[in-house]
mmCIF file with all atom_site columns, C-alpha atoms in Angstrom:
data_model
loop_
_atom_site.group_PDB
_atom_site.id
_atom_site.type_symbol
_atom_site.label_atom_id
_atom_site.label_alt_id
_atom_site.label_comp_id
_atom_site.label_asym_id
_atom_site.label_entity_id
_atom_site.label_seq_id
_atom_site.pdbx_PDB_ins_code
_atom_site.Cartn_x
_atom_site.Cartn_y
_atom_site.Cartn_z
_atom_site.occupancy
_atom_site.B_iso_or_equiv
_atom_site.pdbx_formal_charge
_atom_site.auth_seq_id
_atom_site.auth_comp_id
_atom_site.auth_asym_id
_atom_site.auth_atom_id
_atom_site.pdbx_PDB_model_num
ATOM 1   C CA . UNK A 1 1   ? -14.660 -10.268 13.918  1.00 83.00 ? 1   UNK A CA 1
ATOM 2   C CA . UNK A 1 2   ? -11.044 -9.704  13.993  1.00 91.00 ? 2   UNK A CA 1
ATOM 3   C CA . UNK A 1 3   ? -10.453 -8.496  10.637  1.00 93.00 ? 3   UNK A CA 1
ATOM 4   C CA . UNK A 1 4   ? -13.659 -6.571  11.134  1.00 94.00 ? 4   UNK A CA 1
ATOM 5   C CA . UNK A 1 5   ? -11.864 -4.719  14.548  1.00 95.00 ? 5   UNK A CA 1
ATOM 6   C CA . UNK A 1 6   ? -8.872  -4.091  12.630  1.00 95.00 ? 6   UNK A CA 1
ATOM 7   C CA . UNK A 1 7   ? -10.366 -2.186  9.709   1.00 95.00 ? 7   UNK A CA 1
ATOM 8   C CA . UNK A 1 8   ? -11.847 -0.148  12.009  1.00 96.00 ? 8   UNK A CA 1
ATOM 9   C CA . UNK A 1 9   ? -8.985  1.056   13.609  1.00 94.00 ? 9   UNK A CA 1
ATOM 10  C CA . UNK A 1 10  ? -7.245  1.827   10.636  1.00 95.00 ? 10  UNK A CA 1
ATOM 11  C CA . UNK A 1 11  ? -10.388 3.861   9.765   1.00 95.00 ? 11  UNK A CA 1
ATOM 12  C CA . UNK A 1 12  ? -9.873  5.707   12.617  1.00 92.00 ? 12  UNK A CA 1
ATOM 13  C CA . UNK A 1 13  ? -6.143  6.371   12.855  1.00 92.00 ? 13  UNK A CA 1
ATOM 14  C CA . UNK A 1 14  ? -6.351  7.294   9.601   1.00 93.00 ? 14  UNK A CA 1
ATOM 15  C CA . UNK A 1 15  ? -8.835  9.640   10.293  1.00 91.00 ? 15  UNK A CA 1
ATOM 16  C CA . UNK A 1 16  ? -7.321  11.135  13.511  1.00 90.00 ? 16  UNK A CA 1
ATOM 17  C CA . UNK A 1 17  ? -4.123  11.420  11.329  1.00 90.00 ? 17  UNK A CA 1
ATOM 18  C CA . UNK A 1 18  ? -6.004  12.978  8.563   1.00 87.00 ? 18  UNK A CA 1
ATOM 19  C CA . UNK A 1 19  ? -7.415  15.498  11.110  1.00 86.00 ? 19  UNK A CA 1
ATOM 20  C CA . UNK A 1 20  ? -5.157  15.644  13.715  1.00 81.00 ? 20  UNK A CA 1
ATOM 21  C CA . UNK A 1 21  ? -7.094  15.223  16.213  1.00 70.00 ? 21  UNK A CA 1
ATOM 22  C CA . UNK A 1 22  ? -4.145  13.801  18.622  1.00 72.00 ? 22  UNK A CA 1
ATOM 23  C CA . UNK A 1 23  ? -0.990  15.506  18.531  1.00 74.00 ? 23  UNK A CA 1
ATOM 24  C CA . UNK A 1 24  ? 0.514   12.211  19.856  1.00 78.00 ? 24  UNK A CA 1
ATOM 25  C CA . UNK A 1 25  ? -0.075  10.053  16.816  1.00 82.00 ? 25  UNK A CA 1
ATOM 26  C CA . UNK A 1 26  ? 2.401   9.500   14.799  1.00 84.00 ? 26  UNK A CA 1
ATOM 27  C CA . UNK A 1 27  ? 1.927   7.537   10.998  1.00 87.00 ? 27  UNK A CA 1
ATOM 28  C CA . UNK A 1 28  ? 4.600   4.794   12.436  1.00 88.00 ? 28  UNK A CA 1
ATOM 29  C CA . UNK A 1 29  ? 1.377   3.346   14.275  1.00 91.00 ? 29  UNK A CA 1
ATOM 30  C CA . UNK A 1 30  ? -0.178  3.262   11.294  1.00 92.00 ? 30  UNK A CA 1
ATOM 31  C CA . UNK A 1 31  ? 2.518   1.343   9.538   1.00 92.00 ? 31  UNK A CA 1
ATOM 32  C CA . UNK A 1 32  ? 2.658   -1.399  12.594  1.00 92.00 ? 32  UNK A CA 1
ATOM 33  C CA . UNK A 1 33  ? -0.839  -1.452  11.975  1.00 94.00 ? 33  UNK A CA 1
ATOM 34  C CA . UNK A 1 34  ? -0.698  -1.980  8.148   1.00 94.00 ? 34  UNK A CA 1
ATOM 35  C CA . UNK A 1 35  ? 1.918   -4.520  8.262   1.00 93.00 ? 35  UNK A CA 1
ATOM 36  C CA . UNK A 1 36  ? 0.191   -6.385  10.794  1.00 94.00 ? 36  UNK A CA 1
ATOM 37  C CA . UNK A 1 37  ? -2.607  -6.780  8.535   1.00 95.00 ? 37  UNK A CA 1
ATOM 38  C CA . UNK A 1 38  ? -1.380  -7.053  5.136   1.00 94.00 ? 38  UNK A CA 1
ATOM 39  C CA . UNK A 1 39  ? 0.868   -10.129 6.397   1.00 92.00 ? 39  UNK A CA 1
ATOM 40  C CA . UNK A 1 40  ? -1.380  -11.709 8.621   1.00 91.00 ? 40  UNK A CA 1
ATOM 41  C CA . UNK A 1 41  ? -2.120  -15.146 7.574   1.00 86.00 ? 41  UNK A CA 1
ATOM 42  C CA . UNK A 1 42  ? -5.611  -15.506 9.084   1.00 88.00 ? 42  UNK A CA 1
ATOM 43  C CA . UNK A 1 43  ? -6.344  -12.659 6.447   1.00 92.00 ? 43  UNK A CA 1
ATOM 44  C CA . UNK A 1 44  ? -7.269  -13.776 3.001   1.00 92.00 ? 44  UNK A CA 1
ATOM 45  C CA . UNK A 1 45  ? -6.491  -11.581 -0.360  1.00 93.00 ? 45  UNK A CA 1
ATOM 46  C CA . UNK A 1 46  ? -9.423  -10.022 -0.596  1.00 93.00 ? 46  UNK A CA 1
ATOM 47  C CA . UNK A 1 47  ? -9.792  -8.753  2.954   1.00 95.00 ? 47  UNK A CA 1
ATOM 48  C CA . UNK A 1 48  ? -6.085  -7.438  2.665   1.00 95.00 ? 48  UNK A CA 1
ATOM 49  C CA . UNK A 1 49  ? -7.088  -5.412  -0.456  1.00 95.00 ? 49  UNK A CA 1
ATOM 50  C CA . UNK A 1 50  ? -9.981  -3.923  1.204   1.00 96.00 ? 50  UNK A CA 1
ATOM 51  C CA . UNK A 1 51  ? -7.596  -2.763  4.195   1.00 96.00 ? 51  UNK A CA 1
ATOM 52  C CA . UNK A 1 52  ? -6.026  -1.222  1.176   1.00 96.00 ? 52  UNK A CA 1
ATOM 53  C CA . UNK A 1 53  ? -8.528  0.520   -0.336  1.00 96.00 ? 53  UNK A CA 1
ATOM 54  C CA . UNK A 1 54  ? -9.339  1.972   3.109   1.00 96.00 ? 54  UNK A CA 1
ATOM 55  C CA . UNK A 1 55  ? -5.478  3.769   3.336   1.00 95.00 ? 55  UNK A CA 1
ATOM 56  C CA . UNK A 1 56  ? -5.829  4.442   -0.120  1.00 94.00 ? 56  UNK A CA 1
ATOM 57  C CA . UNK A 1 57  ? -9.065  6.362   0.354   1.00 94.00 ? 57  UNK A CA 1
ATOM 58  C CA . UNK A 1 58  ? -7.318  7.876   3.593   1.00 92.00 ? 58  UNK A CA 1
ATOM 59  C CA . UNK A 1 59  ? -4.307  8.957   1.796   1.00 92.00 ? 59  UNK A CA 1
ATOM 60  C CA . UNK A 1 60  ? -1.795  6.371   3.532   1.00 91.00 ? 60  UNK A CA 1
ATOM 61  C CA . UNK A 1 61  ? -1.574  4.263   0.600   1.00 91.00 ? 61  UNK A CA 1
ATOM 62  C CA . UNK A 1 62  ? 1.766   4.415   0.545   1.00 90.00 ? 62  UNK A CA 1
ATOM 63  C CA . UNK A 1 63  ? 2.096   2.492   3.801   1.00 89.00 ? 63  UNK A CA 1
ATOM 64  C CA . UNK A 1 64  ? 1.040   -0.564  1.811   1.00 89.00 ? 64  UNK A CA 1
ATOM 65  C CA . UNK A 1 65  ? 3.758   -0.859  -0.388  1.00 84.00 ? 65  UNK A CA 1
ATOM 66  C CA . UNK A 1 66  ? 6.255   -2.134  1.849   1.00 73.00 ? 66  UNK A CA 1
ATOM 67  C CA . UNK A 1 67  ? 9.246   -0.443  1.023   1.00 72.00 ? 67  UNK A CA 1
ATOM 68  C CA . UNK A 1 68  ? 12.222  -1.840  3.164   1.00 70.00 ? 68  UNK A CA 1
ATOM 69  C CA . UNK A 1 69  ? 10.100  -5.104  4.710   1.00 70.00 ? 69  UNK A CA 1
ATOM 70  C CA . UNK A 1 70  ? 11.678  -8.262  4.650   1.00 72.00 ? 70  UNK A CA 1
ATOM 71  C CA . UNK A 1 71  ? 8.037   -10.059 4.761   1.00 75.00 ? 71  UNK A CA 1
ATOM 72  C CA . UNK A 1 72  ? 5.312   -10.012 1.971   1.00 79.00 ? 72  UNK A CA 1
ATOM 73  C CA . UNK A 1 73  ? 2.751   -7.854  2.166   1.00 85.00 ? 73  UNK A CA 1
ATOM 74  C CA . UNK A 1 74  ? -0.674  -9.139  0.575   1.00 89.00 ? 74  UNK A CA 1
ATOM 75  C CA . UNK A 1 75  ? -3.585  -7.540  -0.645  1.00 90.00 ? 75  UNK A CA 1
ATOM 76  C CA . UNK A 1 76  ? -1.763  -5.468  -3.884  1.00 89.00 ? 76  UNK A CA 1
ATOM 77  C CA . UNK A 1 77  ? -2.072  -8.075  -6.663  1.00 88.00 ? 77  UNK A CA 1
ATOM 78  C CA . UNK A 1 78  ? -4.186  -7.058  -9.813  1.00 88.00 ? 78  UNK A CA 1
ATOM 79  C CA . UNK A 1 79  ? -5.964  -10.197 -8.412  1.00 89.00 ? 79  UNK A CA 1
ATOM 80  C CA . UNK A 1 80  ? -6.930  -9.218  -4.847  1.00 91.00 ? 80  UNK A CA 1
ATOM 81  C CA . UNK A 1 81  ? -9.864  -8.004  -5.338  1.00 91.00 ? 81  UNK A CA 1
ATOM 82  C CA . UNK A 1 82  ? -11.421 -10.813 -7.030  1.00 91.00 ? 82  UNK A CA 1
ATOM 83  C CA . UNK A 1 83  ? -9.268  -13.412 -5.622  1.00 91.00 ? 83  UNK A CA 1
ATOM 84  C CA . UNK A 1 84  ? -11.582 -16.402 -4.708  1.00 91.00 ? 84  UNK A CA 1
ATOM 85  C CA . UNK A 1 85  ? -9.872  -18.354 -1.913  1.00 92.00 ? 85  UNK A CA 1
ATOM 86  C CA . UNK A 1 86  ? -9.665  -17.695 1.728   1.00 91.00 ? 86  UNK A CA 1
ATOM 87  C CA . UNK A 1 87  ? -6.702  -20.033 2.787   1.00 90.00 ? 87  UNK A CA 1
ATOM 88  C CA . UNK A 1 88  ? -4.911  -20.141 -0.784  1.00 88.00 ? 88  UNK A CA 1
ATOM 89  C CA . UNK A 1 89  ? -2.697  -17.689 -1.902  1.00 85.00 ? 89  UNK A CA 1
ATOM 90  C CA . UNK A 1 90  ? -0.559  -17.517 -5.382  1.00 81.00 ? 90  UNK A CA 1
ATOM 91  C CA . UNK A 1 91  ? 3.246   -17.543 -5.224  1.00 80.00 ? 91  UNK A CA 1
ATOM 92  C CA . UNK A 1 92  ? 4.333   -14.179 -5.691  1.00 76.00 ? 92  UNK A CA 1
ATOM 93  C CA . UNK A 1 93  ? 7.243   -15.462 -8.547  1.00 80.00 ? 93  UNK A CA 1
ATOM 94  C CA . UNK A 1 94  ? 4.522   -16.653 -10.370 1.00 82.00 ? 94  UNK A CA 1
ATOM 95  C CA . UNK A 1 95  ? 4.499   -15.135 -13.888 1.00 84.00 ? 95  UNK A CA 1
ATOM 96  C CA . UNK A 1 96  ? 1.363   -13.036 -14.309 1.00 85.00 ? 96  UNK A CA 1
ATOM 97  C CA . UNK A 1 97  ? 1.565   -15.008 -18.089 1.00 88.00 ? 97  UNK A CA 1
ATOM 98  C CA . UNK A 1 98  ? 1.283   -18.023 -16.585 1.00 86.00 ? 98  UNK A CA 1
ATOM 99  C CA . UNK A 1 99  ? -1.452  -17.186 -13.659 1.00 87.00 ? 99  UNK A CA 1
ATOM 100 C CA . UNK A 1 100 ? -4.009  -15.772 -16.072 1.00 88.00 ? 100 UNK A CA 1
ATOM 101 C CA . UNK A 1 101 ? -3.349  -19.698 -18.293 1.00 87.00 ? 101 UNK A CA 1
ATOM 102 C CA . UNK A 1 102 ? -4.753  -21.308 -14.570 1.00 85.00 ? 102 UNK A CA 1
ATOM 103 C CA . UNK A 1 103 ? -7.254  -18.996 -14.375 1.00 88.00 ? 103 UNK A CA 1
ATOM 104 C CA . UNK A 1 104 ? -8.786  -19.976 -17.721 1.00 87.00 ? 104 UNK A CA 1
ATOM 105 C CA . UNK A 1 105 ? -8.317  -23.751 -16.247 1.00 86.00 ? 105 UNK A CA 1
ATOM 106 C CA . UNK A 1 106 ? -9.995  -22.796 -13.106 1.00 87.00 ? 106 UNK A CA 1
ATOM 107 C CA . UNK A 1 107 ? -12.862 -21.272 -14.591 1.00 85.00 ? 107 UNK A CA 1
ATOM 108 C CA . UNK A 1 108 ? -13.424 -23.281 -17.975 1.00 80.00 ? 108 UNK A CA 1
ATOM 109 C CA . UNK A 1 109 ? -12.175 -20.735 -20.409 1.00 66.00 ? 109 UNK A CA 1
ATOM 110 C CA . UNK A 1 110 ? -9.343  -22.481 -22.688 1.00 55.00 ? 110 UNK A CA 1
ATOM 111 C CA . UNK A 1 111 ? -12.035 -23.907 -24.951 1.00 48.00 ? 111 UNK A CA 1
ATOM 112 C CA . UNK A 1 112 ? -9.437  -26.148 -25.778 1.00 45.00 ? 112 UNK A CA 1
ATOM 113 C CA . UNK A 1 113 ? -7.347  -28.907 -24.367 1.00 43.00 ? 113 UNK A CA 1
ATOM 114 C CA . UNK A 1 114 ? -3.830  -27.502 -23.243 1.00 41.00 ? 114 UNK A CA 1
ATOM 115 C CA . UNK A 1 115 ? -0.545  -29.141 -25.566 1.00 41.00 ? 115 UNK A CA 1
ATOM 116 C CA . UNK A 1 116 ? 1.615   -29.544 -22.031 1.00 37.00 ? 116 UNK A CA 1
ATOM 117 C CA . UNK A 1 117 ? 3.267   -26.745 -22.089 1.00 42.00 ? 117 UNK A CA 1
ATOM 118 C CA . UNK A 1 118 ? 2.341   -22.604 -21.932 1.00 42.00 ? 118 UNK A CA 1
ATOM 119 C CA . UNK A 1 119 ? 3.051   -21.084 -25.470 1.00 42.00 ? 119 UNK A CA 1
ATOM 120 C CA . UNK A 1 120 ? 4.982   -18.131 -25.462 1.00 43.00 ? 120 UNK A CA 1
ATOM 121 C CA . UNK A 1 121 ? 2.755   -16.199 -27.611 1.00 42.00 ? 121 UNK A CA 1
ATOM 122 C CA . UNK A 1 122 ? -0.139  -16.708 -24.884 1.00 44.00 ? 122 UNK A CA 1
ATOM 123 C CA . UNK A 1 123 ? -2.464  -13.699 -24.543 1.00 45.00 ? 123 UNK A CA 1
ATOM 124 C CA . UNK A 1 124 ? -2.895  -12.842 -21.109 1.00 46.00 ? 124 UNK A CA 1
ATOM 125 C CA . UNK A 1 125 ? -5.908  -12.563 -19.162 1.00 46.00 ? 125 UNK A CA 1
ATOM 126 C CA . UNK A 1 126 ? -7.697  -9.588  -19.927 1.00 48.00 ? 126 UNK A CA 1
ATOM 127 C CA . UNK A 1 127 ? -11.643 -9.538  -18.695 1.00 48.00 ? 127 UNK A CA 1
ATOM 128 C CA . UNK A 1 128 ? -14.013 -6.498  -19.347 1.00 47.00 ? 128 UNK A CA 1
ATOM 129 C CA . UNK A 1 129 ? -13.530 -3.881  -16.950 1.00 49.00 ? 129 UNK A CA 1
ATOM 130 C CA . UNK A 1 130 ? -15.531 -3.902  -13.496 1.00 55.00 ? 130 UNK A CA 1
ATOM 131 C CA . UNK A 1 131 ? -16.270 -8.020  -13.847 1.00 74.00 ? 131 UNK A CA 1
ATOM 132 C CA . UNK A 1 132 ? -14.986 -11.145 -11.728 1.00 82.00 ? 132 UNK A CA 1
ATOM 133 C CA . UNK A 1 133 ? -12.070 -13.421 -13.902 1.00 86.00 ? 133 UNK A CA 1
ATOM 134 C CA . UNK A 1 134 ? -13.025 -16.188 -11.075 1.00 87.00 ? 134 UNK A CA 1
ATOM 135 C CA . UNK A 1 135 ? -16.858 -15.707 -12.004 1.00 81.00 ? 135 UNK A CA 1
ATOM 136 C CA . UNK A 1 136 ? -17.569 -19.893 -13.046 1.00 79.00 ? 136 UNK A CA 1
ATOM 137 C CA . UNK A 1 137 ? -15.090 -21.046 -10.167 1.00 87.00 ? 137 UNK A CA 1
ATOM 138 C CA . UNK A 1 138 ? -16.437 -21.587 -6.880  1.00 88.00 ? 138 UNK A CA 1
ATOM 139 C CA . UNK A 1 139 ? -15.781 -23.828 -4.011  1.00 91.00 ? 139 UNK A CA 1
ATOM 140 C CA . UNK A 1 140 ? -17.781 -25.733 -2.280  1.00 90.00 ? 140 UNK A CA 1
ATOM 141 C CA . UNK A 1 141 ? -16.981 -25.586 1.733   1.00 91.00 ? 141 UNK A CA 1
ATOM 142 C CA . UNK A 1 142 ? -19.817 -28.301 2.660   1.00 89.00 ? 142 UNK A CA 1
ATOM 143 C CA . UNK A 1 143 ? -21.419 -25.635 5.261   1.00 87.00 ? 143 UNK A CA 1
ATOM 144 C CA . UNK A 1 144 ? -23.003 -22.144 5.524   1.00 85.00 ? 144 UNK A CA 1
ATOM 145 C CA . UNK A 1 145 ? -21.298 -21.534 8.728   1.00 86.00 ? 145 UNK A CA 1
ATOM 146 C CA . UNK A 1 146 ? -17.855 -21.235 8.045   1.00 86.00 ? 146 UNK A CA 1
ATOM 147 C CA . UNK A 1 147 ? -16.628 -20.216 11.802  1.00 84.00 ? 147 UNK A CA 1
ATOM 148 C CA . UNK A 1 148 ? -16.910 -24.409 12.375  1.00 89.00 ? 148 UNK A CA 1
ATOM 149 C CA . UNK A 1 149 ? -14.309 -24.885 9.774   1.00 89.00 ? 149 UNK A CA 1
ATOM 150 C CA . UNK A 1 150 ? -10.407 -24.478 10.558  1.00 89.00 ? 150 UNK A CA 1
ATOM 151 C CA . UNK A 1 151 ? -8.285  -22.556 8.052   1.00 88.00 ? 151 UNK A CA 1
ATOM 152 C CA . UNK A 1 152 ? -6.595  -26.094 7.733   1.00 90.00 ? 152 UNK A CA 1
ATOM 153 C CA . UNK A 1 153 ? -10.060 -27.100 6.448   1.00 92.00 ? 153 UNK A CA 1
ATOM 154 C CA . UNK A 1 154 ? -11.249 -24.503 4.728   1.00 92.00 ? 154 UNK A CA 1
ATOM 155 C CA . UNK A 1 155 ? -7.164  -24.964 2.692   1.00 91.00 ? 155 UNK A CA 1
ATOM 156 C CA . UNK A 1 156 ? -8.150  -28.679 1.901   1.00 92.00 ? 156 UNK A CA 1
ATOM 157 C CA . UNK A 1 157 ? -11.779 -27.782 0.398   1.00 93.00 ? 157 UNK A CA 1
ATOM 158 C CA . UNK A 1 158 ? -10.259 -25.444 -1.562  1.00 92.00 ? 158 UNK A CA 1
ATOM 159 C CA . UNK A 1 159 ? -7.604  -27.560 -2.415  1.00 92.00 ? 159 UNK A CA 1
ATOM 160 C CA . UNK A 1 160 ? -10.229 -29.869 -3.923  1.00 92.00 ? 160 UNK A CA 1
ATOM 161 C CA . UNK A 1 161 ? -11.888 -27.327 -5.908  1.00 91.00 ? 161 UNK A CA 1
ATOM 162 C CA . UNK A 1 162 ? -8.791  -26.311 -7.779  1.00 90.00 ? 162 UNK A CA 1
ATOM 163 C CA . UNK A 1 163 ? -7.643  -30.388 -8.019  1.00 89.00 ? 163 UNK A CA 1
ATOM 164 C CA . UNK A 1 164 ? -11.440 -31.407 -9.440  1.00 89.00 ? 164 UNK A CA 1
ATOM 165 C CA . UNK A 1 165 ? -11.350 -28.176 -12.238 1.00 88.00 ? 165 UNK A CA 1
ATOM 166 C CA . UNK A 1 166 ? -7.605  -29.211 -13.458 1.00 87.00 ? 166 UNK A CA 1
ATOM 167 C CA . UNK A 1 167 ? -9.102  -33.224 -13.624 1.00 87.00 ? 167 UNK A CA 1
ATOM 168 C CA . UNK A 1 168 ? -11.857 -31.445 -15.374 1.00 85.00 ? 168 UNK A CA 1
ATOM 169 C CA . UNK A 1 169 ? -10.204 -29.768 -18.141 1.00 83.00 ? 169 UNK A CA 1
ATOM 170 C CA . UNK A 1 170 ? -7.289  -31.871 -18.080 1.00 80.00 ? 170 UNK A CA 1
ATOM 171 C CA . UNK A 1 171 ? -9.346  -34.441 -19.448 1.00 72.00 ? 171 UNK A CA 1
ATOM 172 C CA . UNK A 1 172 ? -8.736  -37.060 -16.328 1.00 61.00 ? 172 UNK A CA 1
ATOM 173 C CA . UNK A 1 173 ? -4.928  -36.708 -15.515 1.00 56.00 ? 173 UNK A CA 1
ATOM 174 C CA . UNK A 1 174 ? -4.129  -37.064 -11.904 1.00 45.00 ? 174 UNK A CA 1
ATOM 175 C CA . UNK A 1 175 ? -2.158  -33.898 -10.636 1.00 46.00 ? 175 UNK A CA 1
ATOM 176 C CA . UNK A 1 176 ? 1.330   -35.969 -10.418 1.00 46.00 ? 176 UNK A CA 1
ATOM 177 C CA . UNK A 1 177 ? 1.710   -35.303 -13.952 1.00 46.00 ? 177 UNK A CA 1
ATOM 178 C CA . UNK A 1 178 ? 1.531   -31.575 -13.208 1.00 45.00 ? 178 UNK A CA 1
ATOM 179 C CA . UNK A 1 179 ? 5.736   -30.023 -11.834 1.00 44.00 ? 179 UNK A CA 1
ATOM 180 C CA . UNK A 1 180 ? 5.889   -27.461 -8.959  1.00 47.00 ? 180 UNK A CA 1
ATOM 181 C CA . UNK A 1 181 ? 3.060   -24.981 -7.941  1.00 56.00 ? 181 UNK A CA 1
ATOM 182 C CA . UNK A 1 182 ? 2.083   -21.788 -8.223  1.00 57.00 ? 182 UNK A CA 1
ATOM 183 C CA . UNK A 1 183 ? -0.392  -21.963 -5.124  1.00 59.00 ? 183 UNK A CA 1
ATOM 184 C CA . UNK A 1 184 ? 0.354   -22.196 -1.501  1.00 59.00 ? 184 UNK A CA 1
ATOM 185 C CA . UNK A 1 185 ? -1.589  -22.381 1.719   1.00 54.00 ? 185 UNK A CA 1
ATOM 186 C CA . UNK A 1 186 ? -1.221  -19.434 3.926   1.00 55.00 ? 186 UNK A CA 1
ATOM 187 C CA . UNK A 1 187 ? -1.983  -21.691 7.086   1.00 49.00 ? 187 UNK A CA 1
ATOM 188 C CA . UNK A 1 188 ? 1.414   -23.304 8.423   1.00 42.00 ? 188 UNK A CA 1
ATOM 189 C CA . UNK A 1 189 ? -0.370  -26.678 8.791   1.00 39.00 ? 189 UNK A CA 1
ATOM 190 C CA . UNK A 1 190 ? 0.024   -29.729 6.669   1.00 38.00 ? 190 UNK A CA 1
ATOM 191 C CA . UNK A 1 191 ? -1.853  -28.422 3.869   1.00 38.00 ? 191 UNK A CA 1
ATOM 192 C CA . UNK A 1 192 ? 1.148   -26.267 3.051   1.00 36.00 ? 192 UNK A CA 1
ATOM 193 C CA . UNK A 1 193 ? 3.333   -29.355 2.257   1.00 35.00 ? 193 UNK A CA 1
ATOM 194 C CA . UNK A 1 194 ? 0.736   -30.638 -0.604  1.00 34.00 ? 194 UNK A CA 1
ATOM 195 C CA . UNK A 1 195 ? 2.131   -30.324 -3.799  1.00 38.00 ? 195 UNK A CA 1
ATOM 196 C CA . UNK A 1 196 ? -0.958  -28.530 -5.533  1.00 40.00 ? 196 UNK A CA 1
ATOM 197 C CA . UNK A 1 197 ? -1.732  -29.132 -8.997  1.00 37.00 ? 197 UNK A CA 1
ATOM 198 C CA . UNK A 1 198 ? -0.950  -26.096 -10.589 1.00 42.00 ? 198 UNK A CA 1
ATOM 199 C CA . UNK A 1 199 ? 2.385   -24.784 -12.514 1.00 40.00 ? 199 UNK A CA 1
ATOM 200 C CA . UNK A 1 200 ? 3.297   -24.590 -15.932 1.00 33.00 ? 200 UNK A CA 1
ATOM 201 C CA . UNK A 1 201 ? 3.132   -27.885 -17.702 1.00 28.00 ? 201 UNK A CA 1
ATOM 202 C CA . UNK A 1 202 ? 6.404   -29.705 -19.351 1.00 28.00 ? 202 UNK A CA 1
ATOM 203 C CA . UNK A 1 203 ? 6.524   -32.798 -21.807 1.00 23.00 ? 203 UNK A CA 1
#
């Protein structure tokens, strides 16, 4: 409901903007606006690209980019779009190389069991243009109505879904074999101090 309000008045400040409509807006709104979306943490990925599709439809995509913040804006990655968690987020100093390896993990595409370590010469993810890279990787949230769940919850089921496809294809080793992580939980509750099971792997 909230994101839901917010879209909607970006629709229509950028269209009063667009058609001047109100001599007393100014684009700085906008941009309070914008930010307040694009780093709000209730927000997942894909609901901060589609704020940016809207400006970028409107002509204020430029609003998105950020240019002199201090904070992270969300919502630009090649990933957005198609990015399949609502609470989990990817570290932004995450190699794109070594994203598109978990990605294969997540979604049962190595067709082979990984040597502990990302090769250089790794091709990067490249699926056909207009379809889903997270297509076989869903999660599981135990419930069709996801307003009962917390985003604290919501974090820990998803959590699970990444831990259970890196057992999977890991071949049964338990994440503490794994080093740092390239995932983080955009809630500031506990679930941002687990040490998820993703990063590249060493010997």
């Amino acid at each position: 409901m909230v994101f839901d309000a917010t879209v909607a008045v970006i629709r229509h400040l950028v269209a009063s903007l667009r058609r001047n409509h109100h001599p007393n807006l100014h684009p700085g709104l906008l941009q309070e606006l914008t930010v307040a979306a694009l780093t709000c943490v209730g927000f997942s990925e894909q609901q901060k690209n589609a704020v940016i599709v809207v400006l970028n439809k409107g002509g204020y995509g430029a609003l998105a980019a950020g240019h002199g913040m201090s904070v992270r804006m969300g919502g630009d990655h090649r990933l957005s779009a198609n990015w399949p968690f609502l609470a989990l987020t990817f570290k932004v100093e995450v190699n794109d190389e070594v994203l598109d390896f978990y990605i294969r993990l997540l979604t049962g595409t190595t067709h082979s069991r990984p040597t502990y370590q990302l090769p250089s010469h790794a091709t990067p993810f490249a699926p056909a243009a207009n379809t889903d890279p997270f297509a076989n990787f869903t999660v599981n949230y135990g419930t069709t109505n996801m307003a009962s769940l917390t985003l604290n919850d919501v974090a820990r089921r998803e959590i699970d879904a990444v831990t259970a496809a890196l057992h999977r294809e890991l071949g049964g080793q338990t994440p503490s074999s794994y080093g740092g992580t390239t995932l983080r939980s955009r809630s500031n509750t506990d679930v941002s101090q687990l040490n998820l099971a993703m990063s590249p792997w060493h010997i």
